[in-house]
């Protein structure tokens, strides 16, 4: 079911947690709210669920307006048909898995046979069918999280909200459950809003990512577009671009790094003329090191300052003229290893350089559902 958020604002006293948010989530769509701790992700979820009363704006789920500040509409959480799974497992330890999952259906006084059938259906979906009679306190973290998920799904919600549901689990289990969650979401065609501060998780689970900073959605995009076309240097940095180097514009497509000792050419994205507060953003894996070379466009002499072994690759810190340091990730398979103190040549393709403003000037944010 579609969710439409219009002009949402949430204040805690004088502090603004969400500012003028517009967001449209399509039927069956999986949108991930991604952003640093404290940027307003949980607050947004709580507003959709009805656990928080926004100071302004409107929220519509399907055709029902569930909140409208201007008209004084505020549908209580239990009437919104929204399922929620939180970071803490929140299962009842004194009940069995079956009782945990069936509890809300029992409160609704559904016939026993129907409860049994629905509980077994969802337990099968989350891979816990053989655990039905197990006491919930005897489960592992990953199993408890599946119980929490089953408990939401059994209510057949129109919308599923997941707030960092995997963050208490170890890395391998998190990877596996992430894929399972995506499968379940696609299989049931559920509209989901998923919150995380982990970009890998966002890339894996999202149809579209809404990137939040300080209570505002600053970019909304499909994962691959978000990865290749961040709207600002702060977004690039958040998405793992490790070289974010202050730059000033010289001529069109040419920029000076740091004190000007190094020129860099960018045919990737370039800022609007006159834009200030620019940074050249380069992914560490896009930079090449070699023993042979010559000065030229995006080819500079450098000195290796740090070399650290990372398994399948080596990470180098390389100093350029003028003191600019580059973070370079070189695959071990390339065969050549450089040592600390070595002089070498550093090159980067101009298409791999994006010069971006610190904050998106005109965040060409497309928060509406694609037609
Ligand atoms: N009840 C409250 N009273 C006052 N401030 C609050 C309250 N709840 C949240 N905040 C503040 O609102 C901001 C957004 O909080 P929120 O919980 O939405 O962040 P988040 O993006 O979910 O962060 P995290 O990744 O750490 O969970 C934070 O600065 C937080 O301190
Ligand atoms: Mg949170």
Coordinates of C-alpha atoms and ligand atoms in Angstrom, one line a residue:
X1 CA 0.0 0.0 0.0
X2 CA 1.3 3.5 -0.9
X3 CA 2.5 5.8 1.8
X4 CA 2.5 9.6 1.2
X5 CA 4.2 12.0 3.6
X6 CA 3.7 15.7 3.0
X7 CA 5.4 18.6 4.6
X8 CA 6.1 16.6 7.7
X9 CA 7.7 18.4 10.7
X10 CA 8.5 17.0 14.1
X11 CA 9.8 19.1 16.9
X12 CA 10.9 18.0 20.4
X13 CA 10.6 21.3 22.3
X14 CA 12.9 23.7 20.3
X15 CA 14.8 20.9 18.6
X16 CA 13.6 20.1 15.0
X17 CA 14.0 16.3 14.4
X18 CA 12.2 16.3 11.0
X19 CA 12.0 19.3 8.7
X20 CA 9.5 19.7 5.8
X21 CA 9.7 16.1 4.7
X22 CA 8.0 15.1 1.5
X23 CA 8.2 11.4 0.7
X24 CA 6.2 9.1 -1.4
X25 CA 6.6 5.3 -1.1
X26 CA 5.0 3.2 -3.8
X27 CA 2.8 0.2 -3.4
X28 CA 5.1 -2.9 -2.9
X29 CA 8.1 -0.6 -2.8
X30 CA 11.0 -1.1 -0.3
X31 CA 12.4 2.3 0.7
X32 CA 15.4 2.5 3.0
X33 CA 16.0 5.5 5.2
X34 CA 19.8 5.8 5.4
X35 CA 21.7 8.3 7.5
X36 CA 24.0 9.0 10.4
X37 CA 23.0 8.4 14.0
X38 CA 20.6 11.2 15.1
X39 CA 19.5 12.3 11.6
X40 CA 15.8 11.5 12.3
X41 CA 15.3 8.0 10.9
X42 CA 13.5 6.5 13.9
X43 CA 11.5 9.6 14.4
X44 CA 10.2 9.3 10.8
X45 CA 9.2 5.7 11.4
X46 CA 7.5 6.6 14.7
X47 CA 5.5 9.2 12.9
X48 CA 4.3 6.7 10.2
X49 CA 3.4 4.2 12.9
X50 CA 1.5 6.8 15.0
X51 CA 3.8 6.5 18.0
X52 CA 4.9 10.2 17.6
X53 CA 2.6 13.2 17.0
X54 CA 4.2 15.4 14.3
X55 CA 4.0 19.2 14.7
X56 CA 2.9 19.7 11.1
X57 CA 2.1 17.8 7.9
X58 CA 0.1 15.0 6.6
X59 CA 0.6 11.2 6.3
X60 CA -1.6 9.0 4.1
X61 CA -1.5 5.2 4.0
X62 CA -3.3 3.9 1.0
X63 CA -6.4 6.1 0.7
X64 CA -6.6 6.8 4.4
X65 CA -5.3 10.0 5.9
X66 CA -3.8 8.7 9.2
X67 CA -2.4 12.1 10.3
X68 CA -3.2 15.6 9.3
X69 CA -2.1 18.4 11.7
X70 CA -4.3 21.0 10.0
X71 CA -7.5 18.9 10.2
X72 CA -6.7 17.4 13.6
X73 CA -6.6 13.8 12.3
X74 CA -4.5 11.4 14.2
X75 CA -5.4 7.7 13.8
X76 CA -4.1 5.6 16.7
X77 CA -1.2 3.1 16.0
X78 CA -3.4 0.0 16.4
X79 CA -5.8 1.3 13.7
X80 CA -3.1 2.0 11.1
X81 CA -2.4 -1.7 10.2
X82 CA 1.3 -1.1 10.3
X83 CA 3.7 -3.8 11.4
X84 CA 6.9 -2.9 13.2
X85 CA 10.2 -4.7 14.0
X86 CA 12.7 -3.0 16.1
X87 CA 16.4 -3.3 16.9
X88 CA 15.8 -5.0 20.3
X89 CA 14.2 -8.4 19.8
X90 CA 11.2 -7.7 22.0
X91 CA 10.0 -11.3 22.2
X92 CA 8.2 -12.5 25.3
X93 CA 10.7 -15.0 26.9
X94 CA 8.1 -16.8 29.0
X95 CA 6.1 -17.9 25.9
X96 CA 6.9 -20.4 23.2
X97 CA 7.6 -19.3 19.6
X98 CA 4.1 -20.3 18.6
X99 CA 2.5 -18.2 21.5
X100 CA 4.7 -15.2 20.7
X101 CA 3.6 -15.2 17.1
X102 CA 0.0 -16.0 17.7
X103 CA -0.5 -13.6 20.6
X104 CA -2.0 -10.7 18.7
X105 CA -4.4 -13.0 16.8
X106 CA -5.5 -14.4 20.1
X107 CA -6.3 -10.9 21.4
X108 CA -8.4 -10.5 18.2
X109 CA -10.3 -13.6 19.4
X110 CA -9.8 -15.4 16.1
X111 CA -10.8 -19.1 16.0
X112 CA -8.1 -21.4 17.2
X113 CA -7.8 -23.3 13.9
X114 CA -7.3 -20.1 12.0
X115 CA -4.6 -18.9 14.4
X116 CA -2.8 -22.2 14.1
X117 CA -2.9 -22.0 10.3
X118 CA -1.7 -18.4 10.1
X119 CA 1.1 -18.9 12.7
X120 CA 2.4 -22.0 10.9
X121 CA 2.3 -20.1 7.6
X122 CA 4.5 -17.3 8.8
X123 CA 6.8 -19.6 10.8
X124 CA 7.5 -21.4 7.6
X125 CA 8.1 -18.1 5.8
X126 CA 10.8 -17.1 8.3
X127 CA 12.3 -20.6 8.6
X128 CA 11.2 -21.4 12.1
X129 CA 8.6 -24.1 11.5
X130 CA 10.4 -26.7 13.6
X131 CA 10.8 -24.2 16.5
X132 CA 7.1 -23.6 17.2
X133 CA 7.0 -25.2 20.7
X134 CA 10.4 -24.0 21.8
X135 CA 10.6 -21.5 24.7
X136 CA 11.5 -18.1 23.2
X137 CA 14.2 -17.6 25.8
X138 CA 16.0 -20.6 24.4
X139 CA 16.5 -19.0 20.9
X140 CA 19.6 -17.4 19.4
X141 CA 19.6 -13.7 18.5
X142 CA 18.9 -14.4 14.8
X143 CA 16.1 -16.7 15.7
X144 CA 14.5 -14.2 18.1
X145 CA 14.7 -11.6 15.4
X146 CA 12.8 -14.0 13.1
X147 CA 10.2 -14.4 15.8
X148 CA 9.8 -10.6 15.9
X149 CA 9.4 -10.5 12.2
X150 CA 6.9 -13.4 12.2
X151 CA 4.9 -11.6 14.8
X152 CA 4.5 -8.6 12.6
X153 CA 3.8 -10.5 9.5
X154 CA 1.1 -12.7 11.0
X155 CA -1.0 -9.6 11.3
X156 CA -0.9 -9.2 7.5
X157 CA 0.1 -5.5 7.7
X158 CA -0.4 -3.1 4.8
X159 CA 3.0 -1.6 5.6
X160 CA 6.0 -3.1 7.4
X161 CA 8.4 -0.8 9.3
X162 CA 11.8 -2.2 10.2
X163 CA 14.1 -0.1 12.4
X164 CA 17.7 -1.5 12.3
X165 CA 16.3 -5.0 12.9
X166 CA 19.6 -6.7 12.3
X167 CA 22.1 -4.5 14.2
X168 CA 22.4 -6.8 17.2
X169 CA 23.5 -9.7 15.1
X170 CA 26.9 -10.8 14.0
X171 CA 28.1 -9.9 10.5
X172 CA 27.6 -13.2 8.8
X173 CA 24.1 -13.7 10.2
X174 CA 23.2 -10.2 9.3
X175 CA 24.2 -10.8 5.6
X176 CA 22.1 -13.9 5.5
X177 CA 19.0 -12.5 7.2
X178 CA 19.3 -9.4 5.0
X179 CA 18.9 -11.6 1.9
X180 CA 16.0 -13.5 3.5
X181 CA 14.3 -10.3 4.4
X182 CA 14.5 -9.0 0.8
X183 CA 13.1 -12.4 -0.4
X184 CA 10.2 -12.2 2.0
X185 CA 9.5 -8.6 1.1
X186 CA 9.4 -9.4 -2.6
X187 CA 7.4 -12.6 -2.1
X188 CA 4.7 -10.9 -0.1
X189 CA 4.9 -7.7 -2.2
X190 CA 5.0 -5.7 1.0
X191 CA 5.4 -2.0 1.2
X192 CA 8.4 -1.6 3.6
X193 CA 10.3 1.2 5.2
X194 CA 13.6 0.0 6.5
X195 CA 16.0 2.1 8.6
X196 CA 19.7 1.6 8.8
X197 CA 22.9 3.6 9.0
X198 CA 24.8 0.9 7.1
X199 CA 25.2 1.7 3.4
X200 CA 25.7 -2.0 2.4
X201 CA 22.5 -2.9 4.1
X202 CA 20.7 -0.1 2.3
X203 CA 22.1 -1.1 -1.1
X204 CA 21.0 -4.7 -0.6
X205 CA 17.5 -4.0 0.5
X206 CA 16.3 -0.9 -1.2
X207 CA 14.3 -0.3 -4.3
X208 CA 15.1 3.4 -3.5
X209 CA 17.3 4.9 -0.8
X210 CA 16.2 8.1 1.0
X211 CA 19.4 9.6 2.4
X212 CA 18.8 11.8 5.5
X213 CA 21.0 14.5 7.1
X214 CA 19.8 16.6 10.0
X215 CA 16.1 15.8 9.7
X216 CA 16.0 16.4 5.9
X217 CA 16.0 14.0 3.0
X218 CA 18.9 15.3 0.9
X219 CA 18.9 12.7 -1.9
X220 CA 16.5 10.0 -3.0
X221 CA 17.6 7.5 -5.6
X222 CA 17.9 3.9 -6.7
X223 CA 20.9 2.3 -5.0
X224 CA 23.2 2.2 -8.1
X225 CA 22.5 5.8 -8.9
X226 CA 23.1 6.9 -5.3
X227 CA 26.4 5.1 -5.4
X228 CA 27.6 6.5 -8.7
X229 CA 26.0 10.0 -8.5
X230 CA 26.1 11.4 -4.9
X231 CA 24.6 14.9 -4.9
X232 CA 27.2 16.4 -2.5
X233 CA 30.6 15.7 -1.1
X234 CA 29.2 15.0 2.3
X235 CA 26.9 12.3 0.8
X236 CA 29.9 10.9 -1.1
X237 CA 31.9 10.7 2.1
X238 CA 29.0 9.0 3.9
X239 CA 28.8 6.5 1.1
X240 CA 32.4 5.5 1.6
X241 CA 34.3 7.7 -0.9
X242 CA 37.5 8.1 1.1
X243 CA 39.1 10.8 -0.9
X244 CA 37.2 14.0 -0.4
X245 CA 39.8 16.7 -1.3
X246 CA 39.1 20.5 -1.0
X247 CA 39.3 21.9 -4.6
X248 CA 39.1 25.2 -6.3
X249 CA 37.9 25.8 -9.8
X250 CA 40.5 26.9 -12.4
X251 CA 39.1 26.6 -15.8
X252 CA 36.1 24.5 -16.9
X253 CA 36.9 21.0 -15.8
X254 CA 40.2 21.9 -14.2
X255 CA 40.6 22.2 -10.5
X256 CA 43.4 22.9 -8.0
X257 CA 43.8 20.6 -5.0
X258 CA 44.9 22.0 -1.6
X259 CA 47.5 24.8 -2.0
X260 CA 47.4 24.5 -5.8
X261 CA 50.5 22.3 -6.3
X262 CA 48.4 19.7 -7.9
X263 CA 45.9 20.2 -10.8
X264 CA 43.1 17.7 -11.3
X265 CA 40.8 17.2 -14.3
X266 CA 37.3 16.0 -13.9
X267 CA 35.0 14.9 -16.7
X268 CA 32.8 13.2 -14.2
X269 CA 30.2 15.4 -12.7
X270 CA 31.1 19.0 -12.3
X271 CA 29.6 21.8 -10.2
X272 CA 27.5 24.7 -11.5
X273 CA 29.7 27.7 -12.4
X274 CA 30.4 29.9 -9.4
X275 CA 29.7 27.1 -6.9
X276 CA 32.0 27.3 -3.9
X277 CA 33.1 24.9 -1.1
X278 CA 34.0 22.2 -3.6
X279 CA 35.7 18.9 -3.1
X280 CA 37.1 16.4 -5.6
X281 CA 35.7 13.0 -4.7
X282 CA 37.6 9.9 -5.8
X283 CA 37.0 6.3 -4.7
X284 CA 40.1 4.7 -3.4
X285 CA 39.8 1.8 -5.9
X286 CA 39.8 4.2 -8.9
X287 CA 43.3 5.4 -8.3
X288 CA 46.3 3.6 -10.0
X289 CA 49.9 3.3 -8.8
X290 CA 52.8 2.4 -11.0
X291 CA 56.6 2.6 -11.0
X292 CA 56.8 4.0 -14.5
X293 CA 55.1 7.2 -15.5
X294 CA 55.3 10.8 -16.5
X295 CA 53.7 14.1 -15.5
X296 CA 50.5 14.8 -17.4
X297 CA 46.7 15.1 -16.9
X298 CA 45.8 13.5 -13.6
X299 CA 49.3 11.9 -13.4
X300 CA 51.4 13.0 -10.5
X301 CA 54.5 11.9 -8.7
X302 CA 53.8 10.5 -5.2
X303 CA 55.5 8.9 -2.2
X304 CA 54.1 5.9 -0.3
X305 CA 53.6 6.9 3.4
X306 CA 51.6 3.9 4.7
X307 CA 51.0 0.4 3.2
X308 CA 48.5 -1.8 5.0
X309 CA 47.6 -5.4 4.1
X310 CA 43.8 -6.0 3.9
X311 CA 43.5 -9.5 2.7
X312 CA 42.5 -9.3 -1.0
X313 CA 44.0 -5.8 -1.4
X314 CA 46.5 -3.4 0.0
X315 CA 45.6 0.1 1.2
X316 CA 48.1 2.8 0.6
X317 CA 48.4 6.4 1.8
X318 CA 50.2 8.3 -0.9
X319 CA 51.5 11.8 -0.6
X320 CA 51.3 14.1 -3.6
X321 CA 53.3 17.4 -4.1
X322 CA 51.9 20.1 -1.8
X323 CA 51.1 17.5 0.9
X324 CA 47.8 16.2 -0.3
X325 CA 47.3 12.6 0.8
X326 CA 45.4 10.0 -1.2
X327 CA 43.8 6.8 0.0
X328 CA 44.4 4.1 -2.6
X329 CA 43.1 0.6 -2.6
X330 CA 45.1 -1.7 -4.9
X331 CA 44.0 -5.3 -5.5
X332 CA 46.7 -7.9 -4.5
X333 CA 46.0 -9.7 -7.8
X334 CA 47.7 -6.8 -9.5
X335 CA 50.9 -8.4 -8.3
X336 CA 53.0 -5.3 -7.6
X337 CA 53.6 -4.3 -3.9
X338 CA 54.9 -1.0 -3.0
X339 CA 56.9 -0.2 0.1
X340 CA 56.8 2.7 2.5
X341 CA 59.0 5.5 1.2
X342 CA 58.8 4.4 -2.4
X343 CA 58.5 7.1 -5.1
X344 CA 55.9 6.2 -7.8
X345 CA 53.3 7.6 -10.2
X346 CA 49.7 8.1 -9.3
X347 CA 47.0 8.3 -12.0
X348 CA 43.3 8.6 -12.0
X349 CA 40.9 8.7 -15.0
X350 CA 39.2 12.1 -15.2
X351 CA 35.8 10.3 -15.5
X352 CA 36.4 8.9 -12.0
X353 CA 36.7 12.3 -10.5
X354 CA 33.5 14.1 -9.3
X355 CA 33.8 17.6 -8.1
X356 CA 30.9 18.3 -5.7
X357 CA 29.7 21.0 -3.4
X358 CA 29.7 20.3 0.4
X359 CA 25.9 20.4 0.4
X360 CA 23.6 19.8 -2.5
X361 CA 22.9 23.3 -4.0
X362 CA 19.7 22.2 -5.6
X363 CA 19.1 18.7 -4.2
X364 CA 17.5 17.4 -7.4
X365 CA 15.6 15.2 -5.0
X366 CA 13.1 13.0 -6.5
X367 CA 11.1 11.9 -3.5
X368 CA 8.1 11.0 -5.5
X369 CA 7.4 7.6 -6.9
X370 CA 8.7 7.1 -10.4
X371 CA 5.8 6.8 -12.8
Ligands
LIG1 N1 11.8 12.2 22.8 C1 12.8 13.0 22.4 N2 13.0 14.2 22.9 C2 14.0 15.0 22.5 N3 14.8 14.7 21.4 C3 14.6 13.6 20.8 C4 13.6 12.6 21.3 N4 13.7 11.5 20.5 C5 14.7 11.8 19.6 N5 15.2 13.0 19.8 C6 16.3 13.6 19.0 O1 15.9 13.7 17.7 C7 17.0 13.4 16.8 C8 16.6 12.3 15.9 O2 16.4 11.1 16.6 P1 16.2 9.7 15.9 O3 16.0 8.7 17.0 O4 15.1 9.9 14.9 O5 17.6 9.4 15.2 P2 18.0 8.2 14.3 O6 18.3 8.7 12.9 O7 17.1 7.1 14.4 O8 19.4 7.8 15.0 P3 20.1 6.3 15.3 O9 20.7 5.9 14.1 O10 21.1 6.7 16.4 O11 19.0 5.4 15.8 C9 18.2 13.1 17.7 O12 19.0 14.2 17.8 C10 17.5 12.8 19.0 O13 18.4 13.1 20.1
LIG2 MG1 17.1 5.2 15.4

